Tab-separated table of C-alpha atoms in Angstrom:
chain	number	residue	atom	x	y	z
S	1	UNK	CA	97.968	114.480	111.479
S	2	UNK	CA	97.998	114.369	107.984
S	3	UNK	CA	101.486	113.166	106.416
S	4	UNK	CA	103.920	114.464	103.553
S	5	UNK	CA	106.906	112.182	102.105
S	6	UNK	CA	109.398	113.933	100.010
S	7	UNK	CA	111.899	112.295	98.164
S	8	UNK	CA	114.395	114.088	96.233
S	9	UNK	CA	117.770	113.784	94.821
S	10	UNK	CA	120.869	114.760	96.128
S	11	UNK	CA	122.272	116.968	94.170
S	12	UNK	CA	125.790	119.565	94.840
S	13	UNK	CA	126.010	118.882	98.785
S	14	UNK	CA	121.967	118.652	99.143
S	15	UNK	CA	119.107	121.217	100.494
S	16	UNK	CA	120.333	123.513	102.776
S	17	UNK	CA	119.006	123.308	106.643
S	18	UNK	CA	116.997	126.498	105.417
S	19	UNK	CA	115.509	124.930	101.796
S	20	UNK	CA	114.524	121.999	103.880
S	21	UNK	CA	113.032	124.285	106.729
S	22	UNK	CA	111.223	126.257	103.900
S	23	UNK	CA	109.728	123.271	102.095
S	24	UNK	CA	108.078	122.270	105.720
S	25	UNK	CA	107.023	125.123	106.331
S	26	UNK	CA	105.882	125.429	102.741
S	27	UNK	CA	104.058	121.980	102.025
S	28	UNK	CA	102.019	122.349	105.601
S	29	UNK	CA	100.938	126.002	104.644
S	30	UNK	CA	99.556	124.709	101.371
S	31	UNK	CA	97.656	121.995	103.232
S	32	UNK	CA	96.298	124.031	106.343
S	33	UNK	CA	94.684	126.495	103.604
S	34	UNK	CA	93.406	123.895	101.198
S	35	UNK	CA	91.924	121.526	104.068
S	36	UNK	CA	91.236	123.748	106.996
S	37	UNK	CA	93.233	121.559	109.470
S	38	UNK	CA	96.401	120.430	110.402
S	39	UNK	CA	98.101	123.346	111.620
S	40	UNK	CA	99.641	121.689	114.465
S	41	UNK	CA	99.452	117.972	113.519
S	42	UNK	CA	100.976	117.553	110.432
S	43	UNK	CA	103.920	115.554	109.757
S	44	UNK	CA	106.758	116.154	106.855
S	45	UNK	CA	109.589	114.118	106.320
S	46	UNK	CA	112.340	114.530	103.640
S	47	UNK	CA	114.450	111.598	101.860
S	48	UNK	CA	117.105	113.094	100.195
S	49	UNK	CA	118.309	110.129	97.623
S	50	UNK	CA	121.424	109.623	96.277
S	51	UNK	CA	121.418	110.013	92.559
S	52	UNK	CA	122.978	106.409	92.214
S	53	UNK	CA	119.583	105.560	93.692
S	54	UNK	CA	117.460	107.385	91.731
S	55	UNK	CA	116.337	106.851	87.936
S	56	UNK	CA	113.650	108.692	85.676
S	57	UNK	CA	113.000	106.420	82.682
S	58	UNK	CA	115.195	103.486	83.057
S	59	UNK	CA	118.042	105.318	83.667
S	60	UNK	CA	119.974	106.661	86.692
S	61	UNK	CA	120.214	110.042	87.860
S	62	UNK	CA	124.158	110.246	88.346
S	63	UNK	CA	124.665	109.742	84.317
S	64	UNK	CA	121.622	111.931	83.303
S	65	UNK	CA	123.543	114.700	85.243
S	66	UNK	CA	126.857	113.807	82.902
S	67	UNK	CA	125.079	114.291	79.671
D	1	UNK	CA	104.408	89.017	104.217
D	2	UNK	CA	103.085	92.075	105.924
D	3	UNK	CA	105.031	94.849	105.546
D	4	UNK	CA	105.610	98.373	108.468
D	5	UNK	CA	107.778	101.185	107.362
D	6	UNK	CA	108.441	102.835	110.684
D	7	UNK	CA	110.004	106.765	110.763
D	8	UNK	CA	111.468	108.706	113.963
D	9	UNK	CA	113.857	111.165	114.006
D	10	UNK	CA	117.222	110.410	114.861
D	11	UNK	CA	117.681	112.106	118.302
D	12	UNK	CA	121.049	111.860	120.674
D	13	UNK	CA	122.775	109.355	118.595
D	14	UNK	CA	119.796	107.566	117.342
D	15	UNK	CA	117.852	104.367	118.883
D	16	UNK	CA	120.401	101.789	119.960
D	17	UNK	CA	120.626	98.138	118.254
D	18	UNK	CA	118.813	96.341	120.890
D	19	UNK	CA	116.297	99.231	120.783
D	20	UNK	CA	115.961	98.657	117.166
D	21	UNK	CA	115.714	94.613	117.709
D	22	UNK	CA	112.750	94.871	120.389
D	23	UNK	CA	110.983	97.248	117.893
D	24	UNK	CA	111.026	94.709	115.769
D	25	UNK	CA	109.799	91.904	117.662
D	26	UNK	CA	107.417	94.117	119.278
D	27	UNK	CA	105.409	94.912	116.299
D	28	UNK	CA	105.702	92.228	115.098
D	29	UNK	CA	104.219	90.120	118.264
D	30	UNK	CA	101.329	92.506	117.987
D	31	UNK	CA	100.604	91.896	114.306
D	32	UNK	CA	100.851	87.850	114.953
D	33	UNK	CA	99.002	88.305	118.344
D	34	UNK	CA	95.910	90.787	116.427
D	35	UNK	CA	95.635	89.102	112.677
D	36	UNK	CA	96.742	85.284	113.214
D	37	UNK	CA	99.302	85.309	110.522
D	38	UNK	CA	103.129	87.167	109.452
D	39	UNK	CA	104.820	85.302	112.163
D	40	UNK	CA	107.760	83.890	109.814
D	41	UNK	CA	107.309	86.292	107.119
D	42	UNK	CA	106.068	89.708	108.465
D	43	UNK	CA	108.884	92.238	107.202
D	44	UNK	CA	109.619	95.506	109.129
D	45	UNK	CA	111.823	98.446	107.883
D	46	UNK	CA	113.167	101.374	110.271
D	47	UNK	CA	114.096	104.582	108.832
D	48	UNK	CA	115.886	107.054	111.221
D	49	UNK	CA	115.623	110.659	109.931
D	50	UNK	CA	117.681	113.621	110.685
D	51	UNK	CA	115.622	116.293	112.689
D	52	UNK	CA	116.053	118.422	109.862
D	53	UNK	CA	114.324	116.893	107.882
D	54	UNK	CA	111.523	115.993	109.921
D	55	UNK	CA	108.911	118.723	110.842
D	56	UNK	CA	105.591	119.075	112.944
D	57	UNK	CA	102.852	121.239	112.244
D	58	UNK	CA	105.364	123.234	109.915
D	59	UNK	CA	108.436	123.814	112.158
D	60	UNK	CA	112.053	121.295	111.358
D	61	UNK	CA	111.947	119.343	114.543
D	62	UNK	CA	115.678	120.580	115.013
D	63	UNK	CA	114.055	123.861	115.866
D	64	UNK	CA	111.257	122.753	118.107
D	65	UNK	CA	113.918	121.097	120.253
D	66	UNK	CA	115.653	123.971	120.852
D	67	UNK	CA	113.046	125.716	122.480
F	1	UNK	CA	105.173	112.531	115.920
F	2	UNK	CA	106.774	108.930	114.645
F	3	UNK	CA	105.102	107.562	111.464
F	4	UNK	CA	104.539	103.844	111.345
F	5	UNK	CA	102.896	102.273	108.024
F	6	UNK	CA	101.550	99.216	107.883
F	7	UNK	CA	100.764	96.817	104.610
F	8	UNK	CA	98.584	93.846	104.568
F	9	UNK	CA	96.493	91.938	102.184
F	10	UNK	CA	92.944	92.240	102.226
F	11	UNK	CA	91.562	88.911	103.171
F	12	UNK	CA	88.166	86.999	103.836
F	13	UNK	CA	86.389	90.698	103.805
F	14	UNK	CA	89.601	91.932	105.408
F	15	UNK	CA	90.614	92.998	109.217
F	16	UNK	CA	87.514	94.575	111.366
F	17	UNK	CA	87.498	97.805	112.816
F	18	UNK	CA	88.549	96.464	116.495
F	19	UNK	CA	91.559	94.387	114.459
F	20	UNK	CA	92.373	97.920	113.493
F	21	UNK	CA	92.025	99.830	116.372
F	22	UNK	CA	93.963	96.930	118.486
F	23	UNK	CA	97.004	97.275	115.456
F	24	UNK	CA	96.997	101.138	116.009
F	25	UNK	CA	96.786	100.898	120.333
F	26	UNK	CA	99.151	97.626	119.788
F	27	UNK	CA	101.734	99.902	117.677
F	28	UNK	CA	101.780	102.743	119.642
F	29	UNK	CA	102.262	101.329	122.930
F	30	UNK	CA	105.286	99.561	121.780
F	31	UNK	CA	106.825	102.459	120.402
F	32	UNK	CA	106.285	104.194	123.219
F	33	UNK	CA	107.801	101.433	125.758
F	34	UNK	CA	110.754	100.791	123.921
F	35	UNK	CA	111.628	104.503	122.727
F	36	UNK	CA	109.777	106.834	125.875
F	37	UNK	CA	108.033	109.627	123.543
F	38	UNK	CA	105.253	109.496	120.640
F	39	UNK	CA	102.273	108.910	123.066
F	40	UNK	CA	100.402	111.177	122.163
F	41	UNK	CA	101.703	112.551	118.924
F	42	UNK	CA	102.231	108.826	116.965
F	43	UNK	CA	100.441	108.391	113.886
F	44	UNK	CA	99.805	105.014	112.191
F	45	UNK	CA	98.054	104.242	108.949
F	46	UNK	CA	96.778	101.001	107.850
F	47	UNK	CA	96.678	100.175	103.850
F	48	UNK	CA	94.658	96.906	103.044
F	49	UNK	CA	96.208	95.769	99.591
F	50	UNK	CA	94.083	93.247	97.696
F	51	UNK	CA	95.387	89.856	97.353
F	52	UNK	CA	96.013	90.742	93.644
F	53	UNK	CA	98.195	93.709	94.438
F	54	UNK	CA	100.585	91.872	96.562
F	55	UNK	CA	102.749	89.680	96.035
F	56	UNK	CA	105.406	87.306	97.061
F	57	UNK	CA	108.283	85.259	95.838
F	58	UNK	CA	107.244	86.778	92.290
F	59	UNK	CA	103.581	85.083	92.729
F	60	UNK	CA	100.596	86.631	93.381
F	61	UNK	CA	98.781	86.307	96.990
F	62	UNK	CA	95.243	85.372	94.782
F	63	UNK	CA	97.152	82.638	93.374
F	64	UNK	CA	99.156	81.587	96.556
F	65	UNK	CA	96.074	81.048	98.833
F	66	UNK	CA	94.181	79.160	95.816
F	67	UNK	CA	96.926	76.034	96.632
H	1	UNK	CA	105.293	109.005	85.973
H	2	UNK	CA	105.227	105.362	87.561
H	3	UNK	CA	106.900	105.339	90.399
H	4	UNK	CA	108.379	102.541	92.272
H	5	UNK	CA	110.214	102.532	95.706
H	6	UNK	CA	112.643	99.280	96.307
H	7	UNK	CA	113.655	98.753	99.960
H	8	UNK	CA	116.958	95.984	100.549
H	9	UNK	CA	119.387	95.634	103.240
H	10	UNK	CA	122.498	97.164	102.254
H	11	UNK	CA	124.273	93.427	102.694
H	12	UNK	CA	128.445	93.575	101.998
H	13	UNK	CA	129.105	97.064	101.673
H	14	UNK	CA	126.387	97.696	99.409
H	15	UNK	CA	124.945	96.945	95.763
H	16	UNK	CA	127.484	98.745	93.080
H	17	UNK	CA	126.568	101.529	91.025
H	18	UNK	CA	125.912	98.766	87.962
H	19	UNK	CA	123.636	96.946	90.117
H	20	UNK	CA	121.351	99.696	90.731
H	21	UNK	CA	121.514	101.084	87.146
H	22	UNK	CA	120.633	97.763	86.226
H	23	UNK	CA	117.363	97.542	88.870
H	24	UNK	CA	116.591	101.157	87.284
H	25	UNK	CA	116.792	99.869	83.872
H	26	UNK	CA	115.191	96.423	84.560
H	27	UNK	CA	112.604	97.343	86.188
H	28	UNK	CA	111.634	100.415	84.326
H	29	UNK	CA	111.613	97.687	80.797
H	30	UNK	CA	109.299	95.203	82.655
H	31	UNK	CA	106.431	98.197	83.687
H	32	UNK	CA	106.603	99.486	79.979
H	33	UNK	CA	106.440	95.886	77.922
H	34	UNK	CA	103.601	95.128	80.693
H	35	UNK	CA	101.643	98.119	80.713
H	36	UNK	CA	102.823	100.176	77.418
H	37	UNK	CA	103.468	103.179	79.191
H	38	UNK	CA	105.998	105.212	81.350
H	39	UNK	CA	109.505	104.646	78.668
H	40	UNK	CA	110.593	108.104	79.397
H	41	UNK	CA	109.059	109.214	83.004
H	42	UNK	CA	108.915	106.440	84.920
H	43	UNK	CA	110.859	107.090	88.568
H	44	UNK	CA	112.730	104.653	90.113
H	45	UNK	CA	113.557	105.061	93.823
H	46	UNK	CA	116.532	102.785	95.945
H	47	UNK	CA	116.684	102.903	99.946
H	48	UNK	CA	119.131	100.463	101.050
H	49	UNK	CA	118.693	99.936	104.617
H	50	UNK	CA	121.142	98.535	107.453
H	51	UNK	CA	120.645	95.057	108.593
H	52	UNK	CA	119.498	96.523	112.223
H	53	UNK	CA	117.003	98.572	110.315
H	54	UNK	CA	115.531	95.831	108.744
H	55	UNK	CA	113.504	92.893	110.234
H	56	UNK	CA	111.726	89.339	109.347
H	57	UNK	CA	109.580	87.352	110.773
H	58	UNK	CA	110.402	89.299	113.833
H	59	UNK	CA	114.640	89.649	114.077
H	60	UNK	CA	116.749	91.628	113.099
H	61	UNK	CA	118.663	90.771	109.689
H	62	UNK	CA	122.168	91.465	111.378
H	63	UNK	CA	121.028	88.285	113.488
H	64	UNK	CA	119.924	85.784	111.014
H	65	UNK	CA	122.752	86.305	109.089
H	66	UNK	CA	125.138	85.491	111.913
H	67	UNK	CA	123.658	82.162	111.965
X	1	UNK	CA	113.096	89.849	101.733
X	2	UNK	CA	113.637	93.051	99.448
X	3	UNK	CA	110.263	94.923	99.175
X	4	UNK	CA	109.081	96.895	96.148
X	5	UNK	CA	106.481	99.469	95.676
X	6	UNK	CA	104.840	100.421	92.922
X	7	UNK	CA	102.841	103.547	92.068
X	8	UNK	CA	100.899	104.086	88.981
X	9	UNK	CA	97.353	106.067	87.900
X	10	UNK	CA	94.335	103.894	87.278
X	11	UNK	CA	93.408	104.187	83.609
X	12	UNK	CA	90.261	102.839	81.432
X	13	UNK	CA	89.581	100.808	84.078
X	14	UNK	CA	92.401	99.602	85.342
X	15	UNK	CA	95.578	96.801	84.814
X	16	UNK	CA	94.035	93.639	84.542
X	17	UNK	CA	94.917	90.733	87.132
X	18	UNK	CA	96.963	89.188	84.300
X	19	UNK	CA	99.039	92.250	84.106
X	20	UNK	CA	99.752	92.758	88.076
X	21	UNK	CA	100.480	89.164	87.836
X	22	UNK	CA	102.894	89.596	85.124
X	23	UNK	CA	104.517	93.000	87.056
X	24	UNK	CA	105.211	91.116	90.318
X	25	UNK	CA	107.023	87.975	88.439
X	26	UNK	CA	108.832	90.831	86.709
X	27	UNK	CA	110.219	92.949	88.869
X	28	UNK	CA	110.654	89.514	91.442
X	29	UNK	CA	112.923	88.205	88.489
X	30	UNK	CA	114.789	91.208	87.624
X	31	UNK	CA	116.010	91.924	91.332
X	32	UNK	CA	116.942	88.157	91.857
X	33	UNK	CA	119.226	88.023	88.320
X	34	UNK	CA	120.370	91.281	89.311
X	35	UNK	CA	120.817	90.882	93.282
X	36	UNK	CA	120.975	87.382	93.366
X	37	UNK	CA	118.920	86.527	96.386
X	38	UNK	CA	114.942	86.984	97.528
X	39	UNK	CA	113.536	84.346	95.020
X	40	UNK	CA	111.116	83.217	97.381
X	41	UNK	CA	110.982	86.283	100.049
X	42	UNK	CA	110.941	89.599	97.759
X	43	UNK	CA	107.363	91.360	98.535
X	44	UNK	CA	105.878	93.496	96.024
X	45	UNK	CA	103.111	95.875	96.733
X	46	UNK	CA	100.647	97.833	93.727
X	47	UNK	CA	98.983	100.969	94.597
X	48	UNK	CA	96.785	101.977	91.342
X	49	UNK	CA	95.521	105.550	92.161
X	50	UNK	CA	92.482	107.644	90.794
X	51	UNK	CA	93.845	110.415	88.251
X	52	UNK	CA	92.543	112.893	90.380
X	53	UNK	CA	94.676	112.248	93.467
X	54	UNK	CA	97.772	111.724	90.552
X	55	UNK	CA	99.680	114.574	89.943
X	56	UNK	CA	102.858	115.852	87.449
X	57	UNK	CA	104.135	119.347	86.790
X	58	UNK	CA	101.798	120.330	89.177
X	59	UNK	CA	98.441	118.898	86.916
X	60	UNK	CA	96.262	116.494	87.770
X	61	UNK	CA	96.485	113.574	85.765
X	62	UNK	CA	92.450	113.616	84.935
X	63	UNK	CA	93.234	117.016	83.352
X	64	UNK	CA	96.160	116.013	81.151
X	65	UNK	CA	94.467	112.995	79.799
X	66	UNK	CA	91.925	115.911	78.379
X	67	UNK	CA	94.311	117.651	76.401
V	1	UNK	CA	111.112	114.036	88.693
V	2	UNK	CA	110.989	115.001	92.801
V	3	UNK	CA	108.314	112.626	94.288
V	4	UNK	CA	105.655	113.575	96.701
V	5	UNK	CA	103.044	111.484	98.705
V	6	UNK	CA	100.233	112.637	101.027
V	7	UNK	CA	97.883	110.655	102.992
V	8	UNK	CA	95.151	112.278	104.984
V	9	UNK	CA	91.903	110.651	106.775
V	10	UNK	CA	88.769	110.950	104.373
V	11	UNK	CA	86.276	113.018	106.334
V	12	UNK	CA	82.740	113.947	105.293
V	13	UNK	CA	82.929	112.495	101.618
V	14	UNK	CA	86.700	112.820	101.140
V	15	UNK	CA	88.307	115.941	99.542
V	16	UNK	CA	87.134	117.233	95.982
V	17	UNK	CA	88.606	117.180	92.501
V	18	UNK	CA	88.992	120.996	93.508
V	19	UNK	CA	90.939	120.472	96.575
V	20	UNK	CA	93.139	117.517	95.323
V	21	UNK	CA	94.086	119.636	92.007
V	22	UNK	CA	95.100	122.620	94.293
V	23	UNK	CA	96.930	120.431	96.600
V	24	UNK	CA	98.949	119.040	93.598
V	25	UNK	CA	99.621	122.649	92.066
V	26	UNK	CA	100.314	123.910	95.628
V	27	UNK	CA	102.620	121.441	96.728
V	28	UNK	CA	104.614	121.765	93.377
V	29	UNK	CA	104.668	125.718	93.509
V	30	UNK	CA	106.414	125.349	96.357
V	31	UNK	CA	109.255	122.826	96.143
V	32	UNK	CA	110.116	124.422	91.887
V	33	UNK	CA	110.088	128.104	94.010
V	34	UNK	CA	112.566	127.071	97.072
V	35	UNK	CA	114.747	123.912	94.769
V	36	UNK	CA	114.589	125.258	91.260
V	37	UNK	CA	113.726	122.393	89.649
V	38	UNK	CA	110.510	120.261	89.235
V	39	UNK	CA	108.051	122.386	87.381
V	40	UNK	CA	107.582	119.939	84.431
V	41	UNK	CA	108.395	116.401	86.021
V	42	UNK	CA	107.270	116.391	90.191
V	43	UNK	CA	104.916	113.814	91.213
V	44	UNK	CA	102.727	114.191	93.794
V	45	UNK	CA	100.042	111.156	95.062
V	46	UNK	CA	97.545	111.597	97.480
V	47	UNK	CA	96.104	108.632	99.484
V	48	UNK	CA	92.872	109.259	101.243
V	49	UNK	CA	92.682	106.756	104.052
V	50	UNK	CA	89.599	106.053	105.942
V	51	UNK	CA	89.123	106.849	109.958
V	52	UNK	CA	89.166	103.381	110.799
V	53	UNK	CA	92.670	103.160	109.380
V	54	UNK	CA	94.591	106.123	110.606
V	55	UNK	CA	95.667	106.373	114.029
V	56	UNK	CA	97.392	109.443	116.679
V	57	UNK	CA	98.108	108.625	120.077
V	58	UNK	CA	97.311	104.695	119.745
V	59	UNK	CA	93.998	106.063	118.765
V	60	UNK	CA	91.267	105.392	115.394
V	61	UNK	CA	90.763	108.666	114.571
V	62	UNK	CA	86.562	107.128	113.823
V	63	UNK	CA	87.253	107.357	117.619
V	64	UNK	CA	88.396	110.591	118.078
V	65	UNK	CA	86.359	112.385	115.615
V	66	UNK	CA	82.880	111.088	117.889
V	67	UNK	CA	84.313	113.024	120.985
């Protein structure tokens, strides 16, 4: 029941089906062993964000990837 | 000027637009019905994800509904 | 396994635990109506923002409900 | 390491790539005049969301705007 | 209409009310010059969060304010 | 520059410093091992929610947890 947001950018086509399956898999293993529960309840979802749409100190992804 | 950020995964096509519509006025009846307030200005976002990106208890949901 | 969020402001010692627990059955059972799956598996979370936090129109709630 | 999430409808095919460098930019200069802090790692996140996605006051946005 | 979310650690007490004041007018102004609409709709949300619970590069905030 | 959020109920005094600086190194570990990138800028947050305010099946989990 506990719940993991991931946003990310983008970037050359995007995760793969298997990245994305193996960050799932990845982020609820982490928690399970931290915390003791959640093996079966938690909840991951994955925004993958265009890099138009995404900035890191004041300025957007897309032209930080030109420089 | 409450705000609900709802997520579902996008299954067979995704939730229709009248599906959509009575998810809006539904929660948003129950909020006005529960807390006396919101009913002009109570704000409601849908985000449909892509079972790929959504996972339960650490498996994509893409796989789970396979099985 | 949907994931519904809701915001409000914290007001007048803020909602009561049955407020809450009516918002979470209130949620979930229209969800479940209107899309047939989630009974059992939808998870809601409440976040009470104080009045400070939230704003609207570019002025704070503090300020709005001082008028 | 701010990090701010913006949620609009995605109204007319869209805000341009200027517009939402300028919301990354404008945005990022108000947090660091305000709070002196954040210049080079602040994160800026954009969802634009369809009109059916997005509700007030308990309709959707595709409707209102018909009117 | 638009909503915004903002993020940021909790420091030496805290932002003062003057300063979330002076954020939501802000970032309320900068989307309506930029957008121009939600003068009197845009919602904005502040979420200040314990260092502990704040991570980057995989630290915890309350340990890189030591160094 | 990847952004993470967690929320989880707070049970029996909430998680420790320990727990919530493992989360944040474990979470990060494993999106810079399966994307690459991440290892000096991902965020992570964690929001600790109370029982009263967290919800499965239409249910408080303050509820569930007495069964």
């Amino acid at each position: 029941m506990p719940y993991l947001n991931l946003k990310m950018t983008k970037e050359d086509g995007g995760a793969t089906t298997e990245q994305k399956a193996a960050l799932i898999a990845g982020f609820t293993k982490v928690f399970v062993e931290i915390m003791g529960r959640g093996q079966k309840t938690m909840v991951v979802t994955i925004d993958e964000v265009h890099t138009d749409n995404y900035g890191i100190g004041g300025e957007q992804v897309t032209e930080i990837r030109k420089k």
